[in-house]
Coordinates of C-alpha atoms and ligand atoms in Angstrom, one line a residue:
X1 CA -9.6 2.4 -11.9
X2 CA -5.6 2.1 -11.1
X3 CA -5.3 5.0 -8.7
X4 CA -1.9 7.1 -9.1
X5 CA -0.5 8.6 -6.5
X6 CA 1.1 12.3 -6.5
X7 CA 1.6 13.2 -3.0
X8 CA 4.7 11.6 -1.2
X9 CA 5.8 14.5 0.2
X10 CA 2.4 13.8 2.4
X11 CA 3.4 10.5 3.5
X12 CA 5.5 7.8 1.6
X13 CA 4.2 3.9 1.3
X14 CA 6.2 1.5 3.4
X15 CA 8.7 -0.3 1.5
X16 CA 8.1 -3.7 0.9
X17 CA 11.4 -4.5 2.3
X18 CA 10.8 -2.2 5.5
X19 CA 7.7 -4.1 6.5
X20 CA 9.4 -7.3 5.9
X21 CA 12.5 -5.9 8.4
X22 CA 9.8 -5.2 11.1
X23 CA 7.9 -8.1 11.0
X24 CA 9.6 -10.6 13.4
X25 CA 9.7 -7.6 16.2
X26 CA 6.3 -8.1 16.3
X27 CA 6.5 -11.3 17.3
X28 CA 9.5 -13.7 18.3
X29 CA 11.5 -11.1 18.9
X30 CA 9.3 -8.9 20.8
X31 CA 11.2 -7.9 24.3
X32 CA 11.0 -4.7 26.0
X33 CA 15.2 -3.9 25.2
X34 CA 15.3 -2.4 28.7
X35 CA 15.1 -6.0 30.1
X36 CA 17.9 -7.9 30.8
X37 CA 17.4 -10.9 29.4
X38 CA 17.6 -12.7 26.0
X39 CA 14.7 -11.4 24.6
X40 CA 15.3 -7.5 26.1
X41 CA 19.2 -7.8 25.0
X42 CA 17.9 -8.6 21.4
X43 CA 15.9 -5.9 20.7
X44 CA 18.4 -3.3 22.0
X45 CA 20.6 -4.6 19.8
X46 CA 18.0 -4.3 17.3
X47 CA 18.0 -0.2 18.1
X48 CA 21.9 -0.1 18.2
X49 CA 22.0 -1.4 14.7
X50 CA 19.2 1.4 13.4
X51 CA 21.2 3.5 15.0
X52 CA 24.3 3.1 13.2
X53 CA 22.3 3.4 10.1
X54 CA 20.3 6.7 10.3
X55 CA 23.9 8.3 12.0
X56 CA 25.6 6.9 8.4
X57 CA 23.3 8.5 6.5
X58 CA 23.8 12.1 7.9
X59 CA 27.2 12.1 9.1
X60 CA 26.6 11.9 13.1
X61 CA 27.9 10.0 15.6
X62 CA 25.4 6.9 17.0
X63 CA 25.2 8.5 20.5
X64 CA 23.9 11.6 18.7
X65 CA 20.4 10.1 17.7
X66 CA 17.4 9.9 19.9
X67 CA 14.5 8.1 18.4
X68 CA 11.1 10.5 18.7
X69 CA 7.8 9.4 17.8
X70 CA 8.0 11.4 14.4
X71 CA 8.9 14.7 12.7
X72 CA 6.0 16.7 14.9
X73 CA 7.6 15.3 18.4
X74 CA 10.8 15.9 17.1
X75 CA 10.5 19.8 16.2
X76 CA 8.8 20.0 19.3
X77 CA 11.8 18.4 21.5
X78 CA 14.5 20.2 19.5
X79 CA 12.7 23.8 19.9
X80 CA 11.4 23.7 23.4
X81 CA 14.6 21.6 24.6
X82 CA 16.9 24.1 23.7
X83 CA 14.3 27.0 24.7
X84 CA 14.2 25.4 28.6
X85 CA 17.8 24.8 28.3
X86 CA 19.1 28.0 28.1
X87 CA 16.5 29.8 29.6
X88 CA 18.9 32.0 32.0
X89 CA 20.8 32.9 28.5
X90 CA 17.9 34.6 26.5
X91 CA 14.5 34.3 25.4
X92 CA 15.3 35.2 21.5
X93 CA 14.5 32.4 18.7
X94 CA 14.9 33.1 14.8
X95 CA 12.8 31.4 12.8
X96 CA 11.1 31.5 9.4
X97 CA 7.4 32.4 8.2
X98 CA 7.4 29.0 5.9
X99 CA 8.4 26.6 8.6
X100 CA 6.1 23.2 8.9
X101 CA 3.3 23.7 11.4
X102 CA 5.3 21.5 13.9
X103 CA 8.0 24.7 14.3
X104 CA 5.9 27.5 13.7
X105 CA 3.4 26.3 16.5
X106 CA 5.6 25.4 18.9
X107 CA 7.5 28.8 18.4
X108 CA 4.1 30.2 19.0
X109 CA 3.3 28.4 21.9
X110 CA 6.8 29.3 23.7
X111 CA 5.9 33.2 22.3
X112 CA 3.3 33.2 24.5
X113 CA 5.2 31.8 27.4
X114 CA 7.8 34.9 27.3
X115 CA 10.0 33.9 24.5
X116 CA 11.0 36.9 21.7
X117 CA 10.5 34.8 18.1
X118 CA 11.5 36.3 14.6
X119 CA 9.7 35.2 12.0
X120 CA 12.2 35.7 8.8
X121 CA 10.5 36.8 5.6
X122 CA 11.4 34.8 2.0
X123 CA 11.6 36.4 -1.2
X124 CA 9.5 35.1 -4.3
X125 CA 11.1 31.8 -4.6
X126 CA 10.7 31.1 -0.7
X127 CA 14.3 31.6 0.1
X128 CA 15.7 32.9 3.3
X129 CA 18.5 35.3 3.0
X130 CA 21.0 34.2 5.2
X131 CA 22.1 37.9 5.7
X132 CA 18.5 38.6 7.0
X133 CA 19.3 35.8 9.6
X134 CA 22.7 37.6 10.6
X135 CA 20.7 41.1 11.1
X136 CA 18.2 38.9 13.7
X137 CA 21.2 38.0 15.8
X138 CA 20.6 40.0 18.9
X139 CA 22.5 39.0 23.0
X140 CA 19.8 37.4 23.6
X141 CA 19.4 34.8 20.9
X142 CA 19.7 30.9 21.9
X143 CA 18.2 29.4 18.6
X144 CA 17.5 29.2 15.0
X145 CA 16.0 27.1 13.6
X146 CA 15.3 27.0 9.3
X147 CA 13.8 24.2 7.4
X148 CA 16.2 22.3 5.1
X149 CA 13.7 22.1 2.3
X150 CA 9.9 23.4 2.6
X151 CA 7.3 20.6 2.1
X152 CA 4.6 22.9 -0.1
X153 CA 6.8 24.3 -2.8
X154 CA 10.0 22.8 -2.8
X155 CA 12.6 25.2 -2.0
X156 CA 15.9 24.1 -0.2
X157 CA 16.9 27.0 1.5
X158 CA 20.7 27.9 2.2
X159 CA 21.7 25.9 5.0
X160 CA 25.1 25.7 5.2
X161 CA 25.6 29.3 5.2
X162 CA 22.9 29.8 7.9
X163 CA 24.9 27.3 10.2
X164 CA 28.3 29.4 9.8
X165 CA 26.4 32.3 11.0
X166 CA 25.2 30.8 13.4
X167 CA 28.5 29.6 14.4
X168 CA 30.4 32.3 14.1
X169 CA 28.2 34.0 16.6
X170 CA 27.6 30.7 18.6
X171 CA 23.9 30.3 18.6
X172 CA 22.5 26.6 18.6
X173 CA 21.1 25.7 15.0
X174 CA 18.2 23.4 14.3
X175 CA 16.8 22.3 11.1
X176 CA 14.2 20.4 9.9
X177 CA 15.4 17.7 7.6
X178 CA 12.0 16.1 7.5
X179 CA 11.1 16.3 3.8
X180 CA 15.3 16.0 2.8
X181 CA 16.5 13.3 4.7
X182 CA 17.1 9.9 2.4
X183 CA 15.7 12.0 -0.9
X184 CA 18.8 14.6 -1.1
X185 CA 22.2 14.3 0.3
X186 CA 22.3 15.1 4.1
X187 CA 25.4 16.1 6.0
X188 CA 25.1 17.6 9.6
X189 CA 28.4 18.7 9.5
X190 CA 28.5 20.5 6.2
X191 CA 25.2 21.8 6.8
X192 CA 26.8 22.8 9.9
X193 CA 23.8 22.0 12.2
X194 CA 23.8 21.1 15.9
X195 CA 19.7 19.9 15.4
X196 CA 18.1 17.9 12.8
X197 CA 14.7 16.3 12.8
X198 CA 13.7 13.6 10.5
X199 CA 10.6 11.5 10.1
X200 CA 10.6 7.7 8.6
X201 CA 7.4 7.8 6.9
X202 CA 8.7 10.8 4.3
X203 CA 10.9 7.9 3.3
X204 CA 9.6 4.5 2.5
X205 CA 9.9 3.9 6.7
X206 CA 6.5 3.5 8.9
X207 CA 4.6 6.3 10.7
X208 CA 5.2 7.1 14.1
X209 CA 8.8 6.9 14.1
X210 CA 11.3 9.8 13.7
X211 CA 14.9 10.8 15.4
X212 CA 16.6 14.1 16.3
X213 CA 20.6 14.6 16.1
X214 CA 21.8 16.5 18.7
X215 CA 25.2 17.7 18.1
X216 CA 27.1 16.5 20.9
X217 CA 27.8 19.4 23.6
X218 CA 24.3 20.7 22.7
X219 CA 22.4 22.1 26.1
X220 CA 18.6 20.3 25.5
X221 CA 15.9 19.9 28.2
X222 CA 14.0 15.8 27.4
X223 CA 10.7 16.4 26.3
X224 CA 9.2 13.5 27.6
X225 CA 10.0 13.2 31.4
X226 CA 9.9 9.0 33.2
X227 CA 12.6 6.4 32.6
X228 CA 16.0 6.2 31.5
X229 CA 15.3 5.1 27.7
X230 CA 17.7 6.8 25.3
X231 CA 20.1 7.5 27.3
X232 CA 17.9 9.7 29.6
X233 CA 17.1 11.9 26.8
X234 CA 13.4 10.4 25.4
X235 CA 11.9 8.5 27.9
X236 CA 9.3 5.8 27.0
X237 CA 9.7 2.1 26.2
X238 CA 11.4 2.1 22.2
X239 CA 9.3 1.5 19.1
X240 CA 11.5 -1.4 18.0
X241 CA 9.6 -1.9 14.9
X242 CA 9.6 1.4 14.0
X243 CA 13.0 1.3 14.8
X244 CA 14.2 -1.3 12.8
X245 CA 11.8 -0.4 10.2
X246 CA 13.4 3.5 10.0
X247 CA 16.7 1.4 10.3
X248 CA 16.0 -0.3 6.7
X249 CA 14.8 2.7 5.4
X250 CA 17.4 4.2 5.8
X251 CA 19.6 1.4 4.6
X252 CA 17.5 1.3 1.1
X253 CA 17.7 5.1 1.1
X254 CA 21.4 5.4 1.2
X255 CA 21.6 2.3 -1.7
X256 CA 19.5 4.3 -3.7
X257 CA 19.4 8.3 -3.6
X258 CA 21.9 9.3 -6.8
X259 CA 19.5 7.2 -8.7
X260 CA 16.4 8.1 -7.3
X261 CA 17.3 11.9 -7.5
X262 CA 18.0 11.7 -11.7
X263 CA 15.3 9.5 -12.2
X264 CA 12.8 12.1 -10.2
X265 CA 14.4 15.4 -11.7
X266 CA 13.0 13.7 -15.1
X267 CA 10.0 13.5 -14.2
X268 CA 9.5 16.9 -12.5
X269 CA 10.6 18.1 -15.5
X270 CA 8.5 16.5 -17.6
X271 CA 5.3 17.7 -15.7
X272 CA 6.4 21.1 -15.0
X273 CA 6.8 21.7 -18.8
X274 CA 3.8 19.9 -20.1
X275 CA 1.9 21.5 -17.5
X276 CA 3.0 25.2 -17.9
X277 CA 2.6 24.1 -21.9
X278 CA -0.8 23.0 -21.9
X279 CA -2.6 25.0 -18.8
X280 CA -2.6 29.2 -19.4
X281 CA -2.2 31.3 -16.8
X282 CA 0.2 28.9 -14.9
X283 CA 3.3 29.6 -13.0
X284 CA 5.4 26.9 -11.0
X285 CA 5.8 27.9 -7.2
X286 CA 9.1 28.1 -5.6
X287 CA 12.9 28.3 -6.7
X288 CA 13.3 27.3 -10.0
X289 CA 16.6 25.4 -9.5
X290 CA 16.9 25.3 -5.7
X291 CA 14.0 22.6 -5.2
X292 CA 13.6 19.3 -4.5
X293 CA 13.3 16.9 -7.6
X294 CA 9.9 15.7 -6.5
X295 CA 8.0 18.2 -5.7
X296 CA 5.9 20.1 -8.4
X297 CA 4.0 23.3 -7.0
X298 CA 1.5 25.5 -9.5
X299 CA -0.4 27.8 -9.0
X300 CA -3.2 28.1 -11.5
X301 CA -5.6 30.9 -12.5
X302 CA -9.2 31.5 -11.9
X303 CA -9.6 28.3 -10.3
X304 CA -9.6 26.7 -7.1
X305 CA -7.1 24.1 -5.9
X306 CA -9.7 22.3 -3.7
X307 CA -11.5 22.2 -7.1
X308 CA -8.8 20.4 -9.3
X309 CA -7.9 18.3 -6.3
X310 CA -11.8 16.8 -6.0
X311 CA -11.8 16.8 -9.9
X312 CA -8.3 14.7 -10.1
X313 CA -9.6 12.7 -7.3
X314 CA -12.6 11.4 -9.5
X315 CA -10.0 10.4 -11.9
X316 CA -8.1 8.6 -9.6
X317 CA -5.0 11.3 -9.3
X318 CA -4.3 11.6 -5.6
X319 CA -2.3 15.4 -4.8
X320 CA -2.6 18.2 -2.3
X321 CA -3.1 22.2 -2.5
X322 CA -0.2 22.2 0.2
X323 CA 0.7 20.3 3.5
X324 CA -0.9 17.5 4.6
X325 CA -2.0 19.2 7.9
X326 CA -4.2 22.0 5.9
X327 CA -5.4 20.3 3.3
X328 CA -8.3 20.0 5.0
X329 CA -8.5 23.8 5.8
X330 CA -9.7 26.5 3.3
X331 CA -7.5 29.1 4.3
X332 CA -4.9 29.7 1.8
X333 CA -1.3 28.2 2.1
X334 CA 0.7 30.8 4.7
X335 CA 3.9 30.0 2.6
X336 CA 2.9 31.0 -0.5
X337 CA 1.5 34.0 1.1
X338 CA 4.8 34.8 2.7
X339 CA 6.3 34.5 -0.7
X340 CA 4.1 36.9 -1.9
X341 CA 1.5 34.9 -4.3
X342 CA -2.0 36.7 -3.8
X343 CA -5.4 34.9 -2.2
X344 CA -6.1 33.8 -5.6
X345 CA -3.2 32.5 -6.5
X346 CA -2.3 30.7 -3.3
X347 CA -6.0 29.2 -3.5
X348 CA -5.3 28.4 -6.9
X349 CA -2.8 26.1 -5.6
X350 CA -1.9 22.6 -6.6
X351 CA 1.4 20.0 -5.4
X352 CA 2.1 17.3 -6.6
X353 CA 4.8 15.3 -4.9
X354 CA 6.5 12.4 -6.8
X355 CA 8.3 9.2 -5.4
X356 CA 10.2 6.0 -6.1
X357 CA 7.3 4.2 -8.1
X358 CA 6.5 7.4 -10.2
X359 CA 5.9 6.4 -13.6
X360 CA 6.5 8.6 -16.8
X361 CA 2.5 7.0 -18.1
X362 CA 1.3 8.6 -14.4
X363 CA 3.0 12.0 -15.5
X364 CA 1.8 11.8 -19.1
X365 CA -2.0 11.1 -17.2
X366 CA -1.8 14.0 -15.1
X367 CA -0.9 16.1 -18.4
X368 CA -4.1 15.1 -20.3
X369 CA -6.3 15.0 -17.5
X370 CA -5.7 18.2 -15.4
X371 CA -5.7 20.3 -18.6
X372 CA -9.1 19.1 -19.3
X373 CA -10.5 19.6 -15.9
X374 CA -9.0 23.2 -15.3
X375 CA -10.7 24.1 -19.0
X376 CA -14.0 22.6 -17.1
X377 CA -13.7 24.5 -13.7
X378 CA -12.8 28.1 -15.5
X379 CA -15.8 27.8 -18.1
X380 CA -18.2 28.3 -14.9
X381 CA -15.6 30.3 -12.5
X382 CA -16.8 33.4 -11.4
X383 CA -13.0 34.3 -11.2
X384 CA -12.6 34.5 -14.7
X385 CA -13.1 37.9 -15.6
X386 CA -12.0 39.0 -18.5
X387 CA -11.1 35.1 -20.6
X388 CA -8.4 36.0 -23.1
Ligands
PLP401 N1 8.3 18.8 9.2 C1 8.0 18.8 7.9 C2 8.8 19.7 7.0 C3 7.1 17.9 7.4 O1 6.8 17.9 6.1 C4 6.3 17.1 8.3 C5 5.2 16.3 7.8 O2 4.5 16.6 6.9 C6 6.6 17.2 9.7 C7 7.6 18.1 10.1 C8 5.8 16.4 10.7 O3 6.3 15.1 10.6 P1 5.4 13.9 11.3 O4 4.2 13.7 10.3 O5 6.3 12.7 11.3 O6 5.0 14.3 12.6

């Protein structure tokens, strides 16, 4: 059976290209770039020229990206870097309830350390209201930090009018471009951030790589404490495959985003309306028009999303009830509780994420199979209680 896969948003293939980009740091050209010979010299040229690429993309300056180990490292560095930074200043952050497990733990963790955190509520669609973020503002406040799009359900919340806010009242501004970056345009001057985090394998790039801007004038402890990589600012020797490979990611992601963007919109489309068509009792998570074009969140009645997703699985339909952390957990999703959706309904979760090699036959699949297996699950549901 020719498996299709729906969830992108989890993790993204590595382009064919990517790999073949990698490959030689491997092996010929596999120096340490902090040496100072041939071989050393080549691979830190290697980084310089990733470097230009990912600042292209978003509008920095090269000496404002420092390579991370991924999106998680990167949220981490970014929060708790500005947090021991300006420690003397104030203790308040401003965050959201719907942020990725990578910012919402590590504003936990530093909660529990002495640091004030607000966690901002969302209305239905999962938006923040950048007027709630104004109200936060308090003498003591060093950071906000407010996804640019959330990986469960879609929404792309309002982040160039967050960042003159937090301009205006000169607050540092991080956002999490994890699930944007290379799919949507990304600007970190009209977004008007001084923080961005971004992860290679949400985009055709390997795991284990990721970068965070840093505006240049931003106060930011390192993370990662030992020798002088990065400009002093992430120690440890460089991933130069990971590098390079982000590098052509990035490259191939800048070629191809108008095109990718139409091409996915149709397809969301496609399957939004055939599913809310074919499925009662079926409403699409998130905002309606403020989403990104590949990501397809439901929420379906009297049945659980654990349920479809086994059931899709046997047909060889990969998706997720949510993130990629907590798919394995049976709690239900915390941001479509924040926006509101009841046990059920968050339970009765499903997303499907598309990508670059999303087919219109793969959408037209999901429509006849998940119609006949949520037909299957609510004929024995003990949450159906009253079938109309
Ligand atoms: N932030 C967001 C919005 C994400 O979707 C993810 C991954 O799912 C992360 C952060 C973590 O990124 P990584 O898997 O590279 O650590």
């Amino acid at each position: 059976m020719k498996r299709i896969y729906l969830d992108y948003a989890a993790t993204t293939p590595t382009h064919p290209e990517v790999m073949k980009a990698m490959l030689p740091y491997f092996s010929e050209a596999f120096g340490n770039p902090s040496s100072i010979y041939s071989y050393g010299q080549e691979a830190k040229g290697a980084i310089e020229e990733a470097r230009v690429k990912v600042a292209g993309l978003i509008g920095a300056r090269n000496e404002e990206i420092v390579f991370t180990s991924g999106g998680t490292e990167t949220d981490n560095f970014a929060i708790k870097g500005v947090a021991y930074a300006n420690e003397s200043k104030g203790n308040h952050i401003i965050t959201s309830s719907i942020e990725h497990h990578a910012v919402i733990e590590t504003c936990k963790f530093l909660g529990r350390r002495g640091f004030r955190i607000t966690y901002l509520l969302v209305d239905e669609y999962g938006l923040i209201d950048p007027e709630d973020v104004k109200r936060a503002i308090t003498n003591k406040t060093i950071l906000i930090s407010v996804m640019h799009a959330n990986n469960e359900m879609g929404t792309i919340e309002p982040i160039a009018e967050i960042g003159k806010i937090a301009k205006e009242a000169g607050i540092c501004f991080h956002t999490d471009a994890v699930q944007t970056m290379g799919h949507i345009p990304v600007d970190v001057n009209e977004l008007g951030v001084d923080l961005l985090s971004m992860s290679a394998h949400k985009l055709y790039g390997p795991k284990g790589i990721g970068a965070l801007y840093i505006r240049k004038g931003t106060k930011l402890s390192p993370f990662m404490h030992g020798g002088e990589q990065e400009r002093r600012r992430r120690a440890s020797t460089e991933n130069i495959p990971g590098i390079v490979g982000f590098g052509k990611a990035v490259e191939l992601a800048q070629q191809e985003i108008s095109q990718e963007v139409e091409q996915l919109a149709h397809l969301h489309d496609q399957l939004v309306k055939g599913l809310l068509e074919r499925i009662e009792h079926t409403r699409l998570n998130g905002h309606p028009i403020m989403r990104l074009p590949s990501n397809v969140n439901i929420s379906v009645d009297f049945v659980e999303g654990e349920s479809m997703l086994l059931n899709l699985d046997l047909e060889g339909i990969c998706a997720s009830t949510g993130s990629a952390c907590s798919s394995s957990s049976l709690e239900p999703s915390y941001v479509l509780l924040a926006m509101g959706l009841s046990h059920e309904q968050a339970h009765g979760s499903l997303r499907f994420s598309l990508g670059k090699w999303s087919t219109e036959e793969e959408i037209r699949r999901v429509l006849e199979v998940l119609p006949r297996i949520v037909a299957k699950l609510r004929a024995m549901s003990p949450l159906l209680k009253s079938p109309r």
